[in-house]
Amino acid sequence: MNLAFDFSFYSWDLVSNFILKGLYFSVMLTLVATLGGIFFGTLLAMMRLSGRKWLIVPATIYVDGMRSIPLVMVILWFFLLVPLFLGAPIGAEASATVTFIAFEAAYFSEIMRAGIQSIPRGQVFAGQALGMTYGQNMRLIVLPQAFRNMLPVLLTQTIILFQDTSLVYAIGAYDMLKGFEVAGKNYGRPIEAFIAAAVVYFVICYSLSWLVKRLHKKIAIIH
């Protein structure tokens, strides 16, 4: 077996022909899943904190259920089973997008629930004293502060989400990892391709983690 590394493999042709397409999908999947996950996660958190059992029970079952199943299994189940009910394939990219939003909503829900509970109850009571409804209180007083308090945690979860996008490799979606794999096959250098993929993931995630730490320090100073 030839273990000699060919450093000429690492070139702009590699990036332009194979990686950029996959990187674009990984980034877009991360952004869409983050926004969708935060939106639906916030709704789930509000349902669990509503005090109404008919809202608490289904939200709790959904959140606990999703958090108890590996993401790769949810990806595979959705990709394989949904077309059976629809009678037509929905595509790997669309399947991955829906799955990530549904899955991440459970995790963002717990983050937002912690953020909402971190707001002093006195502010909630003050809103109620002004005649605000539950929805108005949440929208105008609680949620803006909860988002600010939880912003570093939300961003950290987003970084984890970006790492998890590599799991769509299991259903053949063309993400960044898939781009490196295809490049490795085309150039006949699979080892170098996966080494390059590891380095790129590390650089992106480490850089983002460093920025989140800086942001966390600034928020701590403001508090």
C-alpha positions as MATLAB code, in Angstrom:
seq = 'MNLAFDFSFYSWDLVSNFILKGLYFSVMLTLVATLGGIFFGTLLAMMRLSGRKWLIVPATIYVDGMRSIPLVMVILWFFLLVPLFLGAPIGAEASATVTFIAFEAAYFSEIMRAGIQSIPRGQVFAGQALGMTYGQNMRLIVLPQAFRNMLPVLLTQTIILFQDTSLVYAIGAYDMLKGFEVAGKNYGRPIEAFIAAAVVYFVICYSLSWLVKRLHKKIAIIH';
ca = [
       0.000    0.000    0.000;
       1.382    3.410   -0.975;
       1.416    5.671    2.094;
       3.356    8.537    0.486;
       1.420   11.795    0.593;
       1.069   13.821   -2.593;
       0.902   17.443   -1.459;
       0.149   18.590   -5.003;
      -3.314   17.170   -4.312;
      -4.057   20.278   -2.228;
      -4.769   22.841   -4.921;
      -7.311   25.442   -6.003;
      -8.671   22.960   -8.547;
      -9.621   20.707   -5.649;
     -11.496   23.550   -3.966;
     -13.191   25.019   -7.020;
     -14.206   21.731   -8.645;
     -15.290   19.710   -5.616;
     -15.309   21.545   -2.280;
     -17.110   24.854   -2.840;
     -20.375   23.201   -3.852;
     -20.325   21.011   -0.752;
     -19.267   23.880    1.516;
     -22.122   26.014    0.194;
     -24.673   23.307    0.983;
     -23.190   22.690    4.458;
     -23.308   26.407    5.296;
     -26.814   26.893    3.911;
     -28.071   23.798    5.739;
     -26.542   25.149    8.954;
     -28.149   28.579    8.537;
     -31.592   27.271    7.552;
     -31.599   24.619   10.305;
     -30.475   27.201   12.865;
     -33.181   29.711   11.980;
     -35.865   27.044   11.686;
     -34.664   25.268   14.820;
     -34.693   28.481   16.871;
     -38.162   29.416   15.596;
     -39.800   26.066   16.295;
     -37.633   25.519   19.373;
     -38.903   28.777   20.853;
     -42.495   27.683   20.204;
     -41.803   24.348   21.905;
     -40.205   26.119   24.874;
     -43.219   28.406   25.243;
     -45.522   25.397   25.056;
     -43.594   23.660   27.862;
     -43.736   26.789   30.014;
     -47.363   27.657   29.243;
     -48.804   25.866   32.260;
     -51.356   24.140   30.014;
     -51.099   20.362   30.100;
     -52.471   19.916   26.559;
     -49.496   21.964   25.321;
     -46.881   20.691   27.766;
     -47.375   16.963   27.125;
     -46.925   16.868   23.306;
     -44.023   19.353   23.451;
     -42.279   17.311   26.136;
     -42.773   14.047   24.243;
     -41.395   15.609   21.070;
     -38.347   17.212   22.704;
     -37.418   14.226   24.857;
     -38.035   11.827   21.981;
     -35.861   13.719   19.510;
     -33.067   14.198   22.030;
     -33.034   10.439   22.714;
     -32.459    9.377   19.089;
     -29.142    9.718   17.203;
     -29.376   12.311   14.446;
     -28.065    9.927   11.792;
     -30.982    7.553   12.503;
     -33.509   10.399   12.137;
     -31.875   11.376    8.833;
     -32.081    7.821    7.515;
     -35.635    7.237    8.738;
     -36.940   10.433    7.176;
     -35.083    9.849    3.916;
     -36.281    6.234    3.580;
     -39.776    6.295    5.094;
     -41.298    9.626    4.026;
     -41.133    8.786    0.288;
     -43.107    5.607    1.060;
     -45.981    7.725    2.406;
     -45.727   10.407   -0.273;
     -45.247    7.942   -3.102;
     -42.340    9.930   -4.508;
     -38.743   10.737   -3.458;
     -38.106   14.186   -2.015;
     -34.356   14.315   -2.615;
     -31.421   14.082   -0.245;
     -30.977   17.851    0.169;
     -34.646   18.564    0.946;
     -34.787   15.564    3.270;
     -31.686   16.738    5.129;
     -33.066   20.262    5.527;
     -36.403   19.155    6.983;
     -34.731   16.594    9.241;
     -32.219   19.071   10.651;
     -34.875   21.682   11.397;
     -37.059   19.107   13.155;
     -34.151   17.642   15.099;
     -32.462   20.898   16.094;
     -35.763   22.377   17.260;
     -35.637   19.959   20.205;
     -32.168   21.148   21.248;
     -32.843   24.840   20.701;
     -36.049   24.378   22.697;
     -34.107   23.432   25.804;
     -31.710   26.345   25.309;
     -34.567   28.809   24.944;
     -36.436   27.309   27.892;
     -33.382   27.893   30.070;
     -33.109   31.443   28.704;
     -36.757   32.206   29.428;
     -36.489   30.799   32.945;
     -33.395   32.950   33.565;
     -35.477   36.141   33.297;
     -36.498   37.435   36.758;
     -40.138   36.716   37.478;
     -40.584   40.313   38.582;
     -40.309   41.470   34.978;
     -42.992   39.008   33.944;
     -45.273   40.182   36.730;
     -44.627   43.796   35.713;
     -45.774   43.009   32.184;
     -48.889   41.330   33.511;
     -49.572   44.346   35.706;
     -49.503   46.509   32.575;
     -52.238   44.325   31.088;
     -50.059   42.372   28.665;
     -51.194   38.981   27.493;
     -48.929   35.924   27.754;
     -47.922   36.325   24.115;
     -47.205   40.059   24.439;
     -45.202   39.478   27.597;
     -43.086   36.876   25.873;
     -42.601   38.849   22.670;
     -41.843   42.249   24.180;
     -40.174   41.519   27.513;
     -39.012   37.927   28.013;
     -37.810   36.670   24.625;
     -35.548   39.634   23.721;
     -33.672   39.210   27.007;
     -33.644   35.416   26.732;
     -32.098   35.612   23.249;
     -29.396   37.974   24.505;
     -28.592   35.781   27.508;
     -28.516   32.576   25.463;
     -26.746   33.969   22.387;
     -23.354   32.308   23.133;
     -25.069   28.967   23.775;
     -27.174   29.306   20.622;
     -24.050   30.010   18.582;
     -22.229   27.075   20.168;
     -25.111   24.805   19.199;
     -24.897   26.226   15.674;
     -21.223   25.211   15.486;
     -22.169   21.694   16.595;
     -24.892   21.752   13.950;
     -22.312   22.618   11.274;
     -20.253   19.624   12.350;
     -23.345   17.423   12.233;
     -24.058   18.395    8.629;
     -21.400   15.832    7.693;
     -23.952   13.147    8.656;
     -25.967   13.836    5.497;
     -23.156   11.902    3.841;
     -25.205    8.841    4.888;
     -27.982    9.673    2.397;
     -25.724   10.867   -0.405;
     -26.298   14.616   -0.062;
     -23.438   16.661   -1.502;
     -22.082   18.378    1.603;
     -18.498   19.444    2.243;
     -17.395   15.983    3.390;
     -18.926   14.459    0.266;
     -17.003   16.956   -1.826;
     -13.718   15.839   -0.275;
     -14.649   12.185   -0.777;
     -15.449   12.711   -4.464;
     -12.208   14.649   -4.896;
     -10.256   11.843   -3.263;
     -11.776    9.285   -5.604;
     -11.179   11.408   -8.706;
      -7.563   12.136   -7.815;
      -6.926    8.668   -6.422;
      -5.909   10.184   -3.066;
      -8.609    9.294   -0.494;
      -6.278    9.587    2.527;
      -5.177   13.113    1.637;
      -8.806   14.058    0.941;
     -10.046   13.037    4.377;
      -7.035   14.659    6.070;
      -7.854   17.879    4.240;
     -11.514   17.572    5.287;
     -10.524   17.165    8.943;
      -8.261   20.219    8.771;
     -10.942   22.384    7.144;
     -13.598   21.340    9.675;
     -11.158   22.037   12.517;
     -10.184   25.492   11.228;
     -13.788   26.567   10.653;
     -15.132   25.248   13.972;
     -12.154   26.417   16.053;
     -12.365   29.910   14.557;
     -16.093   30.125   15.236;
     -15.607   28.815   18.796;
     -12.987   31.518   19.415;
     -15.413   34.196   18.212;
     -18.160   32.829   20.465;
     -15.812   32.987   23.476;
     -15.032   36.628   22.674;
     -18.749   37.390   22.392;
     -19.445   35.610   25.673;
     -16.855   37.784   27.446;
     -18.410   40.944   26.046;
     -21.902   39.899   27.128;
     -20.545   39.048   30.600;
     -19.033   42.546   30.853;
     -22.369   44.130   29.854;
     -24.139   42.122   32.553;
];
